[in-house]
Short mmCIF file of C-alpha atoms in Angstrom, two decimals:
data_model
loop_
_atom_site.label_atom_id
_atom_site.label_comp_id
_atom_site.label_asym_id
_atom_site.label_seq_id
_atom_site.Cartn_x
_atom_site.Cartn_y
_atom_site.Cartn_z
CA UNK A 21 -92.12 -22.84 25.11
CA UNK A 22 -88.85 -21.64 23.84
CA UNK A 23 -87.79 -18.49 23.26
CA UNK A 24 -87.06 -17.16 19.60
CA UNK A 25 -83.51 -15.88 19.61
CA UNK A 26 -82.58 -13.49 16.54
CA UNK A 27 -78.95 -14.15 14.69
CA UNK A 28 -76.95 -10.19 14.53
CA UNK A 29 -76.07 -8.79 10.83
CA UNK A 30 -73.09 -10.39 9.82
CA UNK A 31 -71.01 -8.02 8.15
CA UNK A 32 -69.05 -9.01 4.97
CA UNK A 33 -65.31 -8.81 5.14
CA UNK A 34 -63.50 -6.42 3.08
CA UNK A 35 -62.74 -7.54 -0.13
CA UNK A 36 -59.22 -8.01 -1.42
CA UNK A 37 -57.76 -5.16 -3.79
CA UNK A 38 -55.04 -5.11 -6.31
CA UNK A 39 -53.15 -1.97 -7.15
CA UNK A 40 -50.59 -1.81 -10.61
CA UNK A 41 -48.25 0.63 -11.79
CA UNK A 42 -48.74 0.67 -15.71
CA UNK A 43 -46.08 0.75 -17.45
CA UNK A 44 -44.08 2.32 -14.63
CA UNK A 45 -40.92 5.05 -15.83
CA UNK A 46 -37.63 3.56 -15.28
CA UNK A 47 -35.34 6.48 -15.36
CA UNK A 48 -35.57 10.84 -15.62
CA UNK A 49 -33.20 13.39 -15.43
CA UNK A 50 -33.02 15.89 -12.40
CA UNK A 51 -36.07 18.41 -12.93
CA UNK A 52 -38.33 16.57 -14.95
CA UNK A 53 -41.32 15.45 -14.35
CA UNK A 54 -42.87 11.23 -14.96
CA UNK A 55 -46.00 10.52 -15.27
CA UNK A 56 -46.93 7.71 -13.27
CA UNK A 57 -50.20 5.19 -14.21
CA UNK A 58 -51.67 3.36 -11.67
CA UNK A 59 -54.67 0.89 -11.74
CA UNK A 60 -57.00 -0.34 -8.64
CA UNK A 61 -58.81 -3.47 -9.30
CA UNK A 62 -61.04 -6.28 -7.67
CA UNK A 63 -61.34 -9.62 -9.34
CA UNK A 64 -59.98 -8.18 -12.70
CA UNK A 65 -62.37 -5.01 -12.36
CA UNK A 66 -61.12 -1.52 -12.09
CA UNK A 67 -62.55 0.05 -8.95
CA UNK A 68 -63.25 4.11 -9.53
CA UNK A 69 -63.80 6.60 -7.25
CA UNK A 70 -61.01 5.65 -4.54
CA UNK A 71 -58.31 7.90 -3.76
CA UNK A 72 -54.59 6.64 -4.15
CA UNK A 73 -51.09 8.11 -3.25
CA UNK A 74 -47.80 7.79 -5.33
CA UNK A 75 -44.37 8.90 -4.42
CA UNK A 76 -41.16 9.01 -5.65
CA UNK A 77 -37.63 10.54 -4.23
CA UNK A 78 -39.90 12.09 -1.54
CA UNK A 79 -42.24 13.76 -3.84
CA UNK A 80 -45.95 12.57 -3.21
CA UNK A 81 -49.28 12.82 -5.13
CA UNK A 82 -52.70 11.51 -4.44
CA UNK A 83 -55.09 10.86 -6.78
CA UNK A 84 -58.97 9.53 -7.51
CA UNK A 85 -59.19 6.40 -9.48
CA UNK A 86 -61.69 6.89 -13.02
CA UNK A 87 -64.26 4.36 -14.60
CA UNK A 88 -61.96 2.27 -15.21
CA UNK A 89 -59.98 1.97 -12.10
CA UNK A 90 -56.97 4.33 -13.34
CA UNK A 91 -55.28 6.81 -12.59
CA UNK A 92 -51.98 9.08 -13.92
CA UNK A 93 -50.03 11.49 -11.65
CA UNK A 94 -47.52 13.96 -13.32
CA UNK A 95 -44.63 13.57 -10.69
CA UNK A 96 -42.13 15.99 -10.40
CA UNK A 97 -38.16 14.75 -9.62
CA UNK A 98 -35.75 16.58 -7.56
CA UNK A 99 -34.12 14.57 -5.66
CA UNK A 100 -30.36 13.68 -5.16
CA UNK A 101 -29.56 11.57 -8.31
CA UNK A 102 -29.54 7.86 -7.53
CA UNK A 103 -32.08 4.69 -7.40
CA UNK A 104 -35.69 5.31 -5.71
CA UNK A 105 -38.23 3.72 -5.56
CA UNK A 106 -41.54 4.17 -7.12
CA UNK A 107 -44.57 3.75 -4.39
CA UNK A 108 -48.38 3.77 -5.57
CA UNK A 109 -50.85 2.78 -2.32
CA UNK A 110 -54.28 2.20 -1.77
CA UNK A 111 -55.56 2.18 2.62
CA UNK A 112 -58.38 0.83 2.18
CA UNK A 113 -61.52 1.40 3.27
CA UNK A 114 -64.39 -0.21 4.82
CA UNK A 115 -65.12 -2.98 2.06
CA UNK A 116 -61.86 -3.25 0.41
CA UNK A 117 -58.34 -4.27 1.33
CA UNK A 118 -55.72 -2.12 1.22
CA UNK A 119 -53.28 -2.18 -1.79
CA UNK A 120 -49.15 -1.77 -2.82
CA UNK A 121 -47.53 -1.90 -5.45
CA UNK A 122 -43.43 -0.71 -6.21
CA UNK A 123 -41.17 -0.19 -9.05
CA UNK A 124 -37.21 0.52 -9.27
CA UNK A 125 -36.77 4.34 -10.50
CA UNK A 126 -33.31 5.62 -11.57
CA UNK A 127 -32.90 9.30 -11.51
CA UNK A 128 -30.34 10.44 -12.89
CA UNK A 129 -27.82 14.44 -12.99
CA UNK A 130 -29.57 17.09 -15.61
CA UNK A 131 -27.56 17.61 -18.70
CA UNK A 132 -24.98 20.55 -18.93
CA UNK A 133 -23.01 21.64 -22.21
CA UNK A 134 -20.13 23.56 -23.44
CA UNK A 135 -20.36 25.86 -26.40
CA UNK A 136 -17.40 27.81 -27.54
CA UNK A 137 -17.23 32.11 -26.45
CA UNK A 138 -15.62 34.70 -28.88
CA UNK A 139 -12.69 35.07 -29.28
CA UNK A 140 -11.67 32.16 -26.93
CA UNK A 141 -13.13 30.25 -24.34
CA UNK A 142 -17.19 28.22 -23.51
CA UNK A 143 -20.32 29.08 -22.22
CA UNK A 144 -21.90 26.70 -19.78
CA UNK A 145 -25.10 25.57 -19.36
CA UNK A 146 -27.45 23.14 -17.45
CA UNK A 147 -30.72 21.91 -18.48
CA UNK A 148 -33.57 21.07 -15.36
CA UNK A 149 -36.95 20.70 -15.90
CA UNK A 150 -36.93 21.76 -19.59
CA UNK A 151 -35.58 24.83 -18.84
CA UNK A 152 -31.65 25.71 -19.80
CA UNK A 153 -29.91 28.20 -17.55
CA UNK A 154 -26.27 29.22 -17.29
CA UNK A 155 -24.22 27.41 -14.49
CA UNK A 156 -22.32 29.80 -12.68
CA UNK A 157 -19.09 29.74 -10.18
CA UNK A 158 -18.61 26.67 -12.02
CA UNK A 159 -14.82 25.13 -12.61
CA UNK A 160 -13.85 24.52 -16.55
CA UNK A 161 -10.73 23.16 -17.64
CA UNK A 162 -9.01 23.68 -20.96
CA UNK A 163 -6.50 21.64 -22.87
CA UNK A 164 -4.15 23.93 -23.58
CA UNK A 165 -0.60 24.24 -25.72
CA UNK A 166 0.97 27.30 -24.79
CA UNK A 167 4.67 28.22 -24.67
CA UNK A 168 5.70 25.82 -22.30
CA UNK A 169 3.52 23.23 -24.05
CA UNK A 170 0.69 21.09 -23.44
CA UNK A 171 -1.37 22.09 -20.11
CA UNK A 172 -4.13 22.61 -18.75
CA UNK A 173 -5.92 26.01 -17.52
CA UNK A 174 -9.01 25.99 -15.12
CA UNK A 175 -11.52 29.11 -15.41
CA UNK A 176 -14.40 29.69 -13.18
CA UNK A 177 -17.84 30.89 -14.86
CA UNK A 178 -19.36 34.15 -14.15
CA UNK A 179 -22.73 34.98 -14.12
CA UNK A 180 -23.71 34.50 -17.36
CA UNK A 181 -21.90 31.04 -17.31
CA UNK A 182 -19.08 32.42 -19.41
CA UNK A 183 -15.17 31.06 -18.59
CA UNK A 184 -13.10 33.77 -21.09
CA UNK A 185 -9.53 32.81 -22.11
CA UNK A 186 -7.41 34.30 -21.00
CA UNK A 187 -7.03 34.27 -17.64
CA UNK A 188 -4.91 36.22 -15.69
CA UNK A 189 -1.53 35.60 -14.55
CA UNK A 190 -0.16 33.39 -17.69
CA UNK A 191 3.11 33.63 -19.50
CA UNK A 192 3.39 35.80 -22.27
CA UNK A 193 3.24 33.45 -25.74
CA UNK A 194 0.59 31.98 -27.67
CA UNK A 195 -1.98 29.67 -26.73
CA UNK A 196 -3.79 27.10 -28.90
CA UNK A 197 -7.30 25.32 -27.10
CA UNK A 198 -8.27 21.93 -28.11
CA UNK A 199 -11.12 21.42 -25.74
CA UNK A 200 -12.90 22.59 -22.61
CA UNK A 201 -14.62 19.96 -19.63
CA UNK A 202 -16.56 20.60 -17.01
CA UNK A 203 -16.61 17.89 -14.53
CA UNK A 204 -20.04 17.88 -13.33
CA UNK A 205 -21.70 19.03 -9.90
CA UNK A 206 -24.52 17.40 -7.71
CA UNK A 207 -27.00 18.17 -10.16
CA UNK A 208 -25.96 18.14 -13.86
CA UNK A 209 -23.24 15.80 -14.79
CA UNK A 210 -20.02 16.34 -16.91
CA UNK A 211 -19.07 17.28 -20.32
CA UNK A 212 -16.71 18.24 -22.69
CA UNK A 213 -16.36 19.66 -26.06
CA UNK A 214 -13.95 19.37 -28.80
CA UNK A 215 -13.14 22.80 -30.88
CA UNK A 216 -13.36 21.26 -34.29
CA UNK A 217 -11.38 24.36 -35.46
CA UNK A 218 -8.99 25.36 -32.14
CA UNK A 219 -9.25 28.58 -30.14
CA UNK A 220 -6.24 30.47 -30.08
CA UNK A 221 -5.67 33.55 -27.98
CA UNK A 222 -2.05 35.40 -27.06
CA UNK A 223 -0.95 37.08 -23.91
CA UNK A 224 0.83 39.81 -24.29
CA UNK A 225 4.06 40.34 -22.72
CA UNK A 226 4.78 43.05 -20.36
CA UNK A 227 6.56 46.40 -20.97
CA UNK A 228 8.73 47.49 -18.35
CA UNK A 229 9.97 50.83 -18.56
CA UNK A 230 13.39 51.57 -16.13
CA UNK A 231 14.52 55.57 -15.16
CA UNK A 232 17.27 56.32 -13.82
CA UNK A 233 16.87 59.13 -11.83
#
């Protein structure tokens, strides 16, 4: 007679996954915060209930896929300003395939302004993450005339992110300001303003008083 042999369980290979940013963003300031959609599918068919990662400028989030295979991350960005990309991943598990997917992200310096100080020179300020705060030990130039004529005079802000004209040490005369810059830093980039009506401020020339004894 001959022996019955019995076949062993074959076990189904894991099935192939697809993962999609929706929609991806392409560009933020310094500070803000993206969300980020991603979708997990099989044949067409969101997949819910699987846990997936996305990172961007070293920044990572996971997150569990819904009904429909979805999923949105609120990613904050505070990185260096420059190109990064956008990661979303799915490792897999025992009956599906892990899953990529990538998009270009630009992120770009937080915004700073300049608003004109009583009675002469700006304030300066940065914007990051919604939130404006004043920029101090920053460098601001003005575009000065003064008695020597046009030139320019460089004012670092204090801690309120004020620069005040005058600074010390100019010739005595009078000074007329057309405009203040700042040139940006590693975070917020530059700016400049234009005094619609010109600042004018005048340094005082100094009294010296000779004896004789």
């Amino acid at each position: 007679s001959r022996a019955l042999t019995r076949s062993p369980n074959t076990i189904p290979a894991p099935a192939a996954t697809t993962l999609e940013l929706i929609a991806p963003p392409a560009t933020a300031a310094v500070g803000d915060t993206v969300n980020v959609n991603v979708k997990l599918s099989f044949a067409g068919l969101g997949i819910a209930g699987k846990i997936v990662s996305v990172a961007i400028g070293g920044a990572s989030k996971f997150g569990t896929t819904a009904a429909d295979g979805s999923v949105t991350l609120a990613m904050p960005v505070a990185a260096v300003p420059g190109i990064y990309p956008i990661t979303a991943a799915f490792i897999g598990d025992d009956s599906l395939l892990p899953a990529s997917a990538t998009s270009s992200f630009q992120l770009d310096k937080a915004a700073a302004s300049l608003a004109g100080l009583a009675p002469a020179g700006v304030t300066l300020t940065g914007t990051l993450g919604g939130t404006k705060q004043a920029l101090q030990q920053e460098a601001v130039s003005f575009a000065v005339t003064g008695p020597s004529g046009p030139t320019t005079i460089w004012v670092i802000t204090d801690h309120l992110g004020n620069a005040p004209l005058p600074p010390p040490g100019l010739p005595a005369g009078d000074y007329v300001v057309t405009s203040a810059s700042f040139g940006g830093n590693a975070n917020y980039a530059p700016t400049t303003v234009n005094f619609a009506t010109s600042q004018q401020f005048n340094v005082a020339r100094i009294v010296q008083n000779i004896t004789f004894d």
